[in-house]
Amino acid sequence: METTTTTQPPIGTIAKIGQHDGQTVIIRGWLYNLRESGKLLFPIFRDGTGVIQGVVPKSQVTPETFETIKNLTLESSVVVTGKVRADKRAPGGYELDVSDVRVVEKVPVDDPFPISLKEHGPDFLMEHRHLWVRTPRQTAILRIRHEIIRAARNFFDERGFVLTDPPILTPAACEGTSTLFPVNYFEEQAYLTQSGQLYIEATAMALGKVYSFGPTFRAEKSKTRRHLTEFWMVEPEVAYAQLDDIMELAENFISHIVQSVVANRRDDLKAVDRDVTKLENIKAPFPRITYDEAVKRLQEGHQKGQLETRFEWGGDLGSPDETYLSSQFDRPVMVHRYPAKVKAFYMEPDPGNPELALCVDVLAPEGYGEIIGGSQRIGDYDLLLQRIREHGLPEEAFKWYLDLRKYGGVPHAGFGMGIERAVAWICGLEHVRETIPFARTLTRIYP
RNA sequence: UCCUCAGUAGCUCAAUGGCAGAGCAUCCGGCUGUUAACCGGAGGGUUGUAGGUUCGAGUCCUACCUGAGGAGCCA
């Protein structure tokens, strides 16, 4: 038997195709588009890292290769051999002079790829999300999401935080609301978690500085561009930290994430038409206003006719209120010390005014609303027990949580950031459904 | 749960109560530098569902279904 000694060209990726300028490489990917002009074909290939146009003059390839490419259907998988050539006309700077194509799997002619290059409506796109994710804008968003998560973990890892994963199946409501997904747990009632916070308070008492990163679930019947029923949160929790400490942590955290995306995913930001200069501004420190001052600003807004209803002290900020407040700043604004009444049961009262809670919401600019909520947690056993009773929570379910105060409780604080809202803001997206590979919303659990 | 809007070809959308249409996609043909290529041609329809008004309903009325984004609630 004869052995072939022909050396194979190297396998290249489109994102780093410039390294192979002038060389013959193999690209393994899919046909993104095909334009033709008589005896000249322009197949556009994608490989997950980018897109490159191939050039196929009929005179330069075998008739079989020419016919194969000419008859290719969009999104057919192909292994392409070609010579990389720098070209000023190419959007990416390089073109591929194709010499050979091997078709791995051809998309059927009578059942073409449903996502065309033209516009589609949101319902159609979501129904085909498994295919929609292949398109350039969606891959750019998913790479930015990855960078945000990478930067977030990197931020905590470098500061000595330990990743501790809280459970996803929980015996009771974390925050005592009725927005949980019930699960049958061996004939016992259980729920999908709505926050890992209570559990990382426990690991913070073990390890000092901890964080969690995982999915959370809300059965809330919200259908807006800001809501998913399943979303990811990153939550740090720090023993001996007070409100001011985590406010500083939060602003440095957000700065780090945004600047990482600006530095490492500039092309992807361009692909989603993001105004990068707005992101370059996002550097700590961030403006801080008290709830009291926020109320004052909202009432002024109403007087000027920019807000429909007059905001009264004591309520929680609504979505239009957040948009109005954040529009007054060019970076995220931190609103702190809300009335304890409108916040969760576990928040430490402000010693200066026990009606207020030592908490902070970080509102993203450009109307993206709350991306971080955080607080100092109650340290005193008796006060915590009192709050649990006031909120009508099942005391037995919180026995372990109370133990954290009984056995060496300390002041501690933390916050949670919703990944999808951060991605939506950083990418400048209309809707959070594009920020996660497979969004779960009130009306959709397929695909 | 409430409010508002929408549903017509595979997709995006037109159509004064009077013949069901266009662009894109698909197929056939043309073009050696195209950039969501372009030019010519072809096929493609139970107008969301059920009822009602009318000589006649995609269009008007009622109910329902589905979706959208806003409120509330939240990240």
Short mmCIF file of C-alpha atoms (C1' of nucleotides) in Angstrom, two decimals:
data_model
loop_
_atom_site.label_atom_id
_atom_site.label_comp_id
_atom_site.label_asym_id
_atom_site.label_seq_id
_atom_site.Cartn_x
_atom_site.Cartn_y
_atom_site.Cartn_z
CA MET A 1 0.00 0.00 0.00
CA GLU A 2 1.25 3.43 -0.89
CA THR A 3 1.65 6.03 1.79
CA THR A 4 0.90 9.64 1.07
CA THR A 5 3.72 11.94 2.01
CA THR A 6 2.02 15.17 0.99
CA THR A 7 2.20 17.62 3.90
CA GLN A 8 -1.13 19.10 4.93
CA PRO A 9 -1.44 22.90 5.12
CA PRO A 10 -1.87 24.20 8.69
CA ILE A 11 -5.36 24.68 10.12
CA GLY A 12 -5.99 28.38 10.65
CA THR A 13 -8.66 30.41 12.39
CA ILE A 14 -10.25 33.39 10.70
CA ALA A 15 -9.71 35.69 13.68
CA LYS A 16 -5.95 35.19 13.41
CA ILE A 17 -5.76 34.70 9.66
CA GLY A 18 -3.24 37.54 9.35
CA GLN A 19 -0.58 35.25 10.82
CA HIS A 20 -0.81 33.17 7.64
CA ASP A 21 -0.59 35.97 5.08
CA GLY A 22 0.71 34.51 1.84
CA GLN A 23 0.39 30.92 3.07
CA THR A 24 -2.02 28.17 2.20
CA VAL A 25 -4.23 27.20 5.15
CA ILE A 26 -7.22 25.04 5.94
CA ILE A 27 -10.33 26.68 7.39
CA ARG A 28 -12.92 24.44 9.00
CA GLY A 29 -16.31 26.07 9.17
CA TRP A 30 -19.55 26.85 7.41
CA LEU A 31 -20.69 28.72 4.33
CA TYR A 32 -22.07 32.05 5.55
CA ASN A 33 -23.03 33.56 2.21
CA LEU A 34 -22.39 33.07 -1.50
CA ARG A 35 -22.26 35.81 -4.07
CA GLU A 36 -21.46 35.14 -7.69
CA SER A 37 -20.62 37.12 -10.76
CA GLY A 38 -20.55 34.87 -13.78
CA LYS A 39 -17.34 32.92 -13.74
CA LEU A 40 -16.28 34.38 -10.39
CA LEU A 41 -17.61 33.11 -7.05
CA PHE A 42 -17.41 34.88 -3.68
CA PRO A 43 -18.18 32.33 -0.97
CA ILE A 44 -18.06 33.81 2.53
CA PHE A 45 -16.95 31.41 5.21
CA ARG A 46 -17.30 31.60 8.97
CA ASP A 47 -15.56 29.39 11.53
CA GLY A 48 -16.81 30.72 14.86
CA THR A 49 -13.96 33.19 15.23
CA GLY A 50 -14.87 35.40 12.30
CA VAL A 51 -15.86 35.70 8.68
CA ILE A 52 -13.69 35.72 5.56
CA GLN A 53 -14.52 36.02 1.89
CA GLY A 54 -13.18 33.42 -0.51
CA VAL A 55 -12.46 34.20 -4.14
CA VAL A 56 -12.98 31.50 -6.76
CA PRO A 57 -12.30 32.38 -10.43
CA LYS A 58 -13.49 29.60 -12.72
CA SER A 59 -10.14 29.61 -14.52
CA GLN A 60 -8.17 28.95 -11.32
CA VAL A 61 -9.86 25.78 -9.98
CA THR A 62 -11.02 22.44 -11.32
CA PRO A 63 -14.51 22.37 -12.88
CA GLU A 64 -15.60 20.05 -10.06
CA THR A 65 -14.49 22.44 -7.33
CA PHE A 66 -16.15 25.37 -9.10
CA GLU A 67 -19.45 23.49 -9.46
CA THR A 68 -19.30 22.26 -5.86
CA ILE A 69 -18.96 25.79 -4.51
CA LYS A 70 -21.48 27.24 -6.95
CA ASN A 71 -24.08 24.72 -5.74
CA LEU A 72 -23.33 25.09 -2.03
CA THR A 73 -26.25 25.99 0.22
CA LEU A 74 -25.94 28.48 3.08
CA GLU A 75 -24.69 27.06 6.39
CA SER A 76 -23.39 23.88 4.77
CA SER A 77 -20.34 22.74 6.71
CA VAL A 78 -17.12 22.86 4.71
CA VAL A 79 -13.38 22.37 5.03
CA VAL A 80 -11.73 24.93 2.79
CA THR A 81 -8.16 25.05 1.51
CA GLY A 82 -6.91 28.37 0.24
CA LYS A 83 -4.15 30.93 0.17
CA VAL A 84 -4.44 33.93 2.47
CA ARG A 85 -4.04 37.27 0.73
CA ALA A 86 -4.18 40.74 2.25
CA ASP A 87 -6.75 42.86 0.42
CA LYS A 88 -7.79 46.42 1.15
CA ARG A 89 -11.31 45.71 -0.14
CA ALA A 90 -11.92 43.03 2.49
CA PRO A 91 -13.65 44.17 5.71
CA GLY A 92 -11.34 41.94 7.76
CA GLY A 93 -8.26 42.86 5.72
CA TYR A 94 -7.77 39.41 4.18
CA GLU A 95 -9.29 37.20 1.52
CA LEU A 96 -8.88 33.54 0.77
CA ASP A 97 -7.96 32.35 -2.74
CA VAL A 98 -9.76 29.03 -2.55
CA SER A 99 -8.11 26.02 -4.14
CA ASP A 100 -10.23 23.21 -2.72
CA VAL A 101 -13.41 22.64 -0.75
CA ARG A 102 -14.55 19.51 1.02
CA VAL A 103 -18.25 19.51 1.86
CA VAL A 104 -18.80 17.92 5.26
CA GLU A 105 -22.59 18.18 5.27
CA LYS A 106 -24.66 19.99 2.68
CA VAL A 107 -27.82 21.80 3.79
CA PRO A 108 -30.75 20.38 1.73
CA VAL A 109 -31.69 22.53 -1.28
CA ASP A 110 -35.41 22.06 -0.61
CA ASP A 111 -35.10 22.90 3.10
CA PRO A 112 -32.73 25.86 3.31
CA PHE A 113 -31.30 27.49 6.43
CA PRO A 114 -34.22 29.49 7.86
CA ILE A 115 -32.30 32.55 9.06
CA SER A 116 -31.63 34.73 6.05
CA LEU A 117 -29.39 37.76 5.98
CA LYS A 118 -32.48 39.95 5.96
CA GLU A 119 -34.42 41.10 8.99
CA HIS A 120 -36.58 38.81 11.06
CA GLY A 121 -39.03 39.38 13.87
CA PRO A 122 -38.17 38.50 17.50
CA ASP A 123 -40.59 35.58 17.74
CA PHE A 124 -39.21 33.91 14.62
CA LEU A 125 -35.64 34.44 15.78
CA MET A 126 -36.34 33.07 19.27
CA GLU A 127 -38.11 30.07 17.76
CA HIS A 128 -34.85 29.41 15.85
CA ARG A 129 -32.48 30.46 18.60
CA HIS A 130 -30.39 27.31 18.10
CA LEU A 131 -29.59 28.60 14.59
CA TRP A 132 -29.79 32.33 15.31
CA VAL A 133 -26.74 32.04 17.58
CA ARG A 134 -24.63 31.42 14.45
CA THR A 135 -25.11 34.92 13.10
CA PRO A 136 -22.34 37.53 13.45
CA ARG A 137 -24.15 39.85 15.83
CA GLN A 138 -25.13 37.02 18.15
CA THR A 139 -21.65 35.50 18.23
CA ALA A 140 -20.24 38.94 19.07
CA ILE A 141 -22.67 39.27 22.00
CA LEU A 142 -21.83 35.80 23.29
CA ARG A 143 -18.10 36.54 23.15
CA ILE A 144 -18.68 39.77 25.09
CA ARG A 145 -20.76 37.85 27.63
CA HIS A 146 -17.86 35.44 28.00
CA GLU A 147 -15.43 38.31 28.53
CA ILE A 148 -17.71 39.86 31.18
CA ILE A 149 -17.87 36.57 33.07
CA ARG A 150 -14.13 35.98 32.67
CA ALA A 151 -13.36 39.49 33.93
CA ALA A 152 -15.78 39.12 36.86
CA ARG A 153 -14.21 35.89 38.05
CA ASN A 154 -10.74 37.24 37.42
CA PHE A 155 -11.53 40.31 39.54
CA PHE A 156 -12.49 38.25 42.57
CA ASP A 157 -9.86 35.56 42.08
CA GLU A 158 -7.10 38.18 42.06
CA ARG A 159 -8.40 39.68 45.30
CA GLY A 160 -8.33 36.44 47.25
CA PHE A 161 -12.01 35.56 47.03
CA VAL A 162 -12.91 31.87 47.06
CA LEU A 163 -15.61 30.63 44.68
CA THR A 164 -18.23 28.76 46.70
CA ASP A 165 -21.23 27.46 44.81
CA PRO A 166 -24.58 27.67 46.62
CA PRO A 167 -27.25 25.02 45.99
CA ILE A 168 -29.76 25.46 43.23
CA LEU A 169 -32.42 23.32 44.92
CA THR A 170 -33.50 25.01 48.11
CA PRO A 171 -35.98 24.19 50.86
CA ALA A 172 -37.53 27.66 51.16
CA ALA A 173 -37.63 31.14 49.77
CA CYS A 174 -34.42 33.09 50.21
CA GLU A 175 -36.17 36.40 50.40
CA GLY A 176 -39.61 35.25 51.40
CA THR A 177 -41.51 36.13 48.26
CA SER A 178 -43.85 33.99 46.24
CA THR A 179 -41.93 34.10 42.98
CA LEU A 180 -40.21 30.72 43.18
CA PHE A 181 -40.39 27.76 40.84
CA PRO A 182 -41.64 24.78 42.85
CA VAL A 183 -39.94 21.42 42.37
CA ASN A 184 -41.01 18.00 43.56
CA TYR A 185 -38.06 16.78 45.64
CA PHE A 186 -38.81 13.14 46.47
CA GLU A 187 -42.39 14.03 47.44
CA GLU A 188 -41.15 17.06 49.39
CA GLN A 189 -41.74 20.63 48.29
CA ALA A 190 -38.55 22.32 47.13
CA TYR A 191 -37.77 25.39 45.04
CA LEU A 192 -35.24 26.60 42.50
CA THR A 193 -33.02 29.20 44.10
CA GLN A 194 -33.69 32.89 43.58
CA SER A 195 -30.36 33.93 45.09
CA GLY A 196 -27.30 32.25 46.52
CA GLN A 197 -26.76 34.99 49.03
CA LEU A 198 -27.89 33.37 52.25
CA TYR A 199 -25.64 30.40 51.57
CA ILE A 200 -22.56 32.44 50.74
CA GLU A 201 -23.05 34.33 54.00
CA ALA A 202 -22.31 30.94 55.56
CA THR A 203 -19.22 30.30 53.44
CA ALA A 204 -18.03 33.87 54.08
CA MET A 205 -17.98 33.02 57.80
CA ALA A 206 -15.79 30.05 56.85
CA LEU A 207 -13.47 31.61 54.27
CA GLY A 208 -13.65 35.37 54.78
CA LYS A 209 -14.06 36.54 51.19
CA VAL A 210 -16.20 34.42 48.89
CA TYR A 211 -18.26 34.71 45.74
CA SER A 212 -20.74 32.65 43.82
CA PHE A 213 -21.55 32.52 40.16
CA GLY A 214 -24.56 30.62 39.00
CA PRO A 215 -28.11 30.56 37.71
CA THR A 216 -31.07 31.94 39.63
CA PHE A 217 -34.77 31.59 38.97
CA ARG A 218 -37.71 33.93 39.32
CA ALA A 219 -41.26 32.87 38.55
CA GLU A 220 -42.30 36.53 38.43
CA LYS A 221 -44.76 37.24 35.59
CA SER A 222 -42.75 40.07 34.13
CA LYS A 223 -42.64 40.45 30.39
CA THR A 224 -40.31 43.29 29.67
CA ARG A 225 -37.01 43.69 27.85
CA ARG A 226 -35.21 43.50 31.21
CA HIS A 227 -36.59 40.20 32.53
CA LEU A 228 -35.73 36.52 32.25
CA THR A 229 -37.11 33.73 34.41
CA GLU A 230 -33.66 32.11 34.52
CA PHE A 231 -30.65 34.37 34.78
CA TRP A 232 -27.08 34.31 36.07
CA MET A 233 -25.78 36.21 39.04
CA VAL A 234 -22.37 36.85 40.44
CA GLU A 235 -22.45 37.52 44.16
CA PRO A 236 -19.53 38.42 46.45
CA GLU A 237 -19.85 38.27 50.22
CA VAL A 238 -17.24 39.64 52.61
CA ALA A 239 -16.84 39.01 56.33
CA TYR A 240 -16.20 42.11 58.44
CA ALA A 241 -17.15 44.35 55.47
CA GLN A 242 -19.52 47.28 55.89
CA LEU A 243 -21.67 49.14 53.37
CA ASP A 244 -18.90 51.53 52.32
CA ASP A 245 -16.55 48.62 51.67
CA ILE A 246 -18.86 46.87 49.24
CA MET A 247 -19.79 50.13 47.51
CA GLU A 248 -16.11 50.59 46.78
CA LEU A 249 -15.88 46.94 45.74
CA ALA A 250 -18.87 47.33 43.41
CA GLU A 251 -17.52 50.36 41.58
CA ASN A 252 -14.10 48.80 41.13
CA PHE A 253 -15.76 45.58 39.99
CA ILE A 254 -17.86 47.27 37.31
CA SER A 255 -14.93 49.40 36.14
CA HIS A 256 -12.78 46.31 35.81
CA ILE A 257 -15.39 44.44 33.78
CA VAL A 258 -16.16 47.30 31.43
CA GLN A 259 -12.50 48.14 30.84
CA SER A 260 -11.72 44.46 30.17
CA VAL A 261 -14.42 44.34 27.51
CA VAL A 262 -13.20 47.61 25.98
CA ALA A 263 -9.63 46.30 25.91
CA ASN A 264 -10.28 42.74 24.76
CA ARG A 265 -13.48 42.74 22.71
CA ARG A 266 -13.35 45.99 20.78
CA ASP A 267 -14.19 44.35 17.44
CA ASP A 268 -17.23 42.66 18.95
CA LEU A 269 -18.43 45.95 20.44
CA LYS A 270 -18.14 47.41 16.96
CA ALA A 271 -20.11 44.46 15.56
CA VAL A 272 -23.03 45.34 17.86
CA ASP A 273 -22.69 49.07 17.05
CA ARG A 274 -21.77 50.04 20.60
CA ASP A 275 -20.53 53.58 21.26
CA VAL A 276 -17.21 52.62 22.87
CA THR A 277 -16.45 56.16 24.09
CA LYS A 278 -19.36 55.84 26.52
CA LEU A 279 -17.80 52.67 27.95
CA GLU A 280 -14.34 54.19 28.18
CA ASN A 281 -15.81 56.68 30.66
CA ILE A 282 -16.87 53.94 33.06
CA LYS A 283 -14.17 54.25 35.68
CA ALA A 284 -14.39 54.35 39.47
CA PRO A 285 -15.28 56.30 41.54
CA PHE A 286 -18.97 56.39 40.69
CA PRO A 287 -21.36 59.08 41.90
CA ARG A 288 -23.12 58.21 45.16
CA ILE A 289 -26.43 59.62 46.25
CA THR A 290 -28.60 58.75 49.20
CA TYR A 291 -32.16 57.58 48.75
CA ASP A 292 -33.23 60.91 50.27
CA GLU A 293 -31.36 62.81 47.59
CA ALA A 294 -32.75 60.52 44.90
CA VAL A 295 -36.25 61.34 46.09
CA LYS A 296 -35.43 65.06 45.91
CA ARG A 297 -34.19 64.66 42.33
CA LEU A 298 -37.26 62.62 41.33
CA GLN A 299 -39.60 65.26 42.75
CA GLU A 300 -37.72 67.94 40.82
CA GLY A 301 -38.09 65.77 37.72
CA HIS A 302 -41.83 65.67 38.25
CA GLN A 303 -41.95 69.46 38.69
CA LYS A 304 -40.08 69.89 35.40
CA GLY A 305 -42.61 67.59 33.76
CA GLN A 306 -40.04 64.89 33.02
CA LEU A 307 -41.71 62.32 35.26
CA GLU A 308 -45.38 61.48 35.14
CA THR A 309 -46.03 60.79 38.80
CA ARG A 310 -44.68 62.58 41.83
CA PHE A 311 -42.43 60.26 43.82
CA GLU A 312 -43.22 60.04 47.51
CA TRP A 313 -40.61 59.21 50.14
CA GLY A 314 -40.94 55.64 51.37
CA GLY A 315 -41.53 53.75 48.15
CA ASP A 316 -39.15 51.70 46.07
CA LEU A 317 -37.79 53.19 42.87
CA GLY A 318 -39.81 52.23 39.81
CA SER A 319 -38.34 51.59 36.39
CA PRO A 320 -39.05 55.10 35.01
CA ASP A 321 -37.53 56.56 38.20
CA GLU A 322 -34.32 54.60 37.73
CA THR A 323 -34.10 55.66 34.10
CA TYR A 324 -34.56 59.30 35.04
CA LEU A 325 -31.94 59.19 37.79
CA SER A 326 -29.34 57.33 35.76
CA SER A 327 -29.79 59.69 32.81
CA GLN A 328 -28.26 62.44 34.98
CA PHE A 329 -24.88 60.69 35.09
CA ASP A 330 -22.34 59.45 32.56
CA ARG A 331 -21.42 56.43 34.69
CA PRO A 332 -23.32 54.11 37.01
CA VAL A 333 -24.86 55.85 40.00
CA MET A 334 -24.99 54.27 43.43
CA VAL A 335 -28.16 54.96 45.40
CA HIS A 336 -27.78 53.99 49.03
CA ARG A 337 -29.79 53.85 52.27
CA TYR A 338 -33.32 53.01 51.12
CA PRO A 339 -36.18 52.78 53.62
CA ALA A 340 -35.84 49.40 55.34
CA LYS A 341 -39.53 48.74 54.72
CA VAL A 342 -39.11 48.30 50.95
CA LYS A 343 -35.99 46.15 51.18
CA ALA A 344 -35.19 42.58 52.15
CA PHE A 345 -35.49 41.35 55.75
CA TYR A 346 -31.77 40.68 56.25
CA MET A 347 -30.45 44.21 55.78
CA GLU A 348 -28.68 46.02 58.63
CA PRO A 349 -30.44 49.19 59.81
CA ASP A 350 -28.55 52.46 59.50
CA PRO A 351 -27.34 53.42 63.01
CA GLY A 352 -27.94 57.08 62.07
CA ASN A 353 -31.59 56.37 61.21
CA PRO A 354 -33.00 52.89 61.88
CA GLU A 355 -35.78 53.52 59.36
CA LEU A 356 -33.13 53.18 56.65
CA ALA A 357 -31.28 50.08 55.53
CA LEU A 358 -27.55 49.96 54.84
CA CYS A 359 -28.02 48.99 51.22
CA VAL A 360 -27.06 50.13 47.76
CA ASP A 361 -28.46 49.77 44.25
CA VAL A 362 -26.19 50.49 41.31
CA LEU A 363 -28.08 51.91 38.36
CA ALA A 364 -26.49 51.54 34.94
CA PRO A 365 -26.49 54.54 32.60
CA GLU A 366 -28.57 54.94 29.43
CA GLY A 367 -31.75 53.64 31.02
CA TYR A 368 -30.56 50.10 31.73
CA GLY A 369 -31.66 50.27 35.34
CA GLU A 370 -30.51 48.32 38.35
CA ILE A 371 -27.61 45.97 37.66
CA ILE A 372 -26.38 45.54 41.24
CA GLY A 373 -28.18 45.30 44.54
CA GLY A 374 -26.21 44.95 47.75
CA SER A 375 -26.28 45.54 51.46
CA GLN A 376 -24.70 45.10 54.83
CA ARG A 377 -26.37 42.15 56.54
CA ILE A 378 -27.91 42.11 59.97
CA GLY A 379 -25.31 40.96 62.50
CA ASP A 380 -27.46 40.72 65.63
CA TYR A 381 -29.26 37.44 66.35
CA ASP A 382 -32.27 38.96 68.09
CA LEU A 383 -32.87 41.62 65.45
CA LEU A 384 -32.64 39.07 62.65
CA LEU A 385 -35.12 36.78 64.41
CA GLN A 386 -37.44 39.72 64.87
CA ARG A 387 -37.25 40.58 61.15
CA ILE A 388 -37.93 36.98 60.12
CA ARG A 389 -41.04 37.03 62.29
CA GLU A 390 -42.14 40.45 61.00
CA HIS A 391 -41.93 39.18 57.43
CA GLY A 392 -43.92 36.09 58.28
CA LEU A 393 -41.13 33.74 57.23
CA PRO A 394 -40.98 30.13 58.41
CA GLU A 395 -38.62 30.26 61.38
CA GLU A 396 -37.53 26.60 61.13
CA ALA A 397 -36.31 27.11 57.55
CA PHE A 398 -34.07 29.94 58.72
CA LYS A 399 -32.65 28.21 61.77
CA TRP A 400 -29.32 27.59 60.03
CA TYR A 401 -29.21 31.20 58.87
CA LEU A 402 -29.73 32.39 62.45
CA ASP A 403 -26.94 30.05 63.57
CA LEU A 404 -24.52 32.22 61.56
CA ARG A 405 -25.21 35.00 64.10
CA LYS A 406 -25.24 32.73 67.11
CA TYR A 407 -21.83 31.23 66.38
CA GLY A 408 -19.48 34.13 65.98
CA GLY A 409 -21.51 36.55 63.90
CA VAL A 410 -19.65 39.54 62.46
CA PRO A 411 -20.62 42.53 60.34
CA HIS A 412 -20.60 41.42 56.73
CA ALA A 413 -21.82 42.67 53.40
CA GLY A 414 -22.12 41.71 49.78
CA PHE A 415 -23.91 42.36 46.52
CA GLY A 416 -25.27 40.60 43.49
CA MET A 417 -24.93 41.54 39.86
CA GLY A 418 -27.24 40.22 37.16
CA ILE A 419 -25.03 39.11 34.29
CA GLU A 420 -27.62 39.55 31.56
CA ARG A 421 -28.45 43.14 32.47
CA ALA A 422 -24.75 43.92 32.56
CA VAL A 423 -24.32 42.35 29.12
CA ALA A 424 -27.32 44.25 27.77
CA TRP A 425 -25.92 47.53 29.06
CA ILE A 426 -22.33 46.95 27.92
CA CYS A 427 -23.48 45.79 24.47
CA GLY A 428 -26.16 48.50 24.24
CA LEU A 429 -28.90 45.94 23.48
CA GLU A 430 -32.64 46.49 23.31
CA HIS A 431 -33.48 43.25 25.08
CA VAL A 432 -31.86 40.81 27.55
CA ARG A 433 -33.09 37.83 25.52
CA GLU A 434 -30.03 38.28 23.27
CA THR A 435 -27.55 38.25 26.15
CA ILE A 436 -27.80 34.55 27.04
CA PRO A 437 -27.47 31.57 24.68
CA PHE A 438 -30.98 30.28 25.41
CA ALA A 439 -33.24 32.78 27.12
CA ARG A 440 -36.03 31.59 29.36
CA THR A 441 -38.88 34.05 29.50
CA LEU A 442 -42.47 34.10 30.68
CA THR A 443 -43.66 32.88 27.29
CA ARG A 444 -40.76 30.75 26.06
CA ILE A 445 -39.00 27.59 27.12
CA TYR A 446 -38.18 26.33 23.56
CA PRO A 447 -35.68 25.59 22.18
"C1'" U B 1 -52.72 40.31 37.21
"C1'" C B 2 -53.62 45.03 34.50
"C1'" C B 3 -52.91 48.45 30.10
"C1'" U B 4 -51.56 49.15 24.89
"C1'" C B 5 -50.39 47.14 20.11
"C1'" A B 6 -50.00 43.18 16.55
"C1'" G B 7 -51.23 38.32 13.79
"C1'" U B 8 -51.79 38.06 5.41
"C1'" A B 9 -46.51 33.48 1.08
"C1'" G B 10 -40.66 30.22 4.38
"C1'" C B 11 -39.20 35.60 6.28
"C1'" U B 12 -40.31 41.19 6.51
"C1'" C B 13 -44.48 43.73 5.21
"C1'" A B 14 -48.54 46.17 1.64
"C1'" A B 15 -53.76 45.90 0.11
"C1'" U B 16 -60.60 52.91 0.62
"C1'" G B 17 -65.80 46.87 2.58
"C1'" G B 18 -65.09 45.14 -4.17
"C1'" C B 19 -59.63 40.34 -8.82
"C1'" A B 20 -54.56 38.17 -2.70
"C1'" G B 21 -49.62 41.87 -3.74
"C1'" A B 22 -44.19 43.43 -3.21
"C1'" G B 23 -39.14 42.75 -1.46
"C1'" C B 24 -36.11 38.91 0.43
"C1'" A B 25 -35.48 33.50 0.49
"C1'" U B 26 -35.91 29.01 -3.00
"C1'" C B 27 -35.50 27.20 -8.28
"C1'" C B 28 -33.98 28.46 -13.69
"C1'" G B 29 -31.07 31.95 -16.76
"C1'" G B 30 -27.21 36.21 -17.17
"C1'" C B 31 -22.82 38.79 -15.36
"C1'" U B 32 -14.59 38.21 -13.76
"C1'" G B 33 -14.55 42.36 -7.83
"C1'" U B 34 -19.30 41.25 -5.53
"C1'" U B 35 -20.03 43.62 -0.09
"C1'" A B 36 -27.65 42.06 3.08
"C1'" A B 37 -24.39 42.16 -4.84
"C1'" C B 38 -27.18 43.15 -9.17
"C1'" C B 39 -30.49 42.05 -13.76
"C1'" G B 40 -34.46 38.73 -16.13
"C1'" G B 41 -37.97 34.67 -15.28
"C1'" A B 42 -40.76 30.73 -12.35
"C1'" G B 43 -43.17 28.31 -8.34
"C1'" G B 44 -45.21 29.63 -3.62
"C1'" G B 45 -51.85 31.61 0.14
"C1'" U B 46 -57.56 27.72 4.64
"C1'" U B 47 -55.31 36.23 5.52
"C1'" G B 48 -54.27 33.08 13.94
"C1'" U B 49 -59.21 30.24 15.45
"C1'" A B 50 -64.65 30.17 15.94
"C1'" G B 51 -68.91 32.76 15.14
"C1'" G B 52 -71.56 37.27 13.39
"C1'" U B 53 -72.93 41.83 10.14
"C1'" U B 54 -73.10 42.46 4.65
"C1'" C B 55 -75.00 41.37 -2.17
"C1'" G B 56 -69.73 40.98 -0.92
"C1'" A B 57 -64.98 40.64 4.84
"C1'" G B 58 -57.74 40.39 4.98
"C1'" U B 59 -60.56 44.97 6.18
"C1'" C B 60 -66.37 45.94 10.41
"C1'" C B 61 -68.41 43.40 15.30
"C1'" U B 62 -67.93 39.50 19.46
"C1'" A B 63 -65.21 35.73 21.89
"C1'" C B 64 -60.90 33.01 22.16
"C1'" C B 65 -55.63 31.77 20.99
"C1'" U B 66 -50.62 33.40 20.19
"C1'" G B 67 -46.94 37.07 20.37
"C1'" A B 68 -44.81 41.97 21.50
"C1'" G B 69 -43.48 45.98 25.43
"C1'" G B 70 -45.04 48.70 29.36
"C1'" A B 71 -46.93 48.75 34.68
"C1'" G B 72 -46.38 46.19 39.20
"C1'" C B 73 -42.09 43.14 41.11
"C1'" C B 74 -37.26 42.56 40.48
"C1'" A B 75 -31.16 41.55 38.82
#
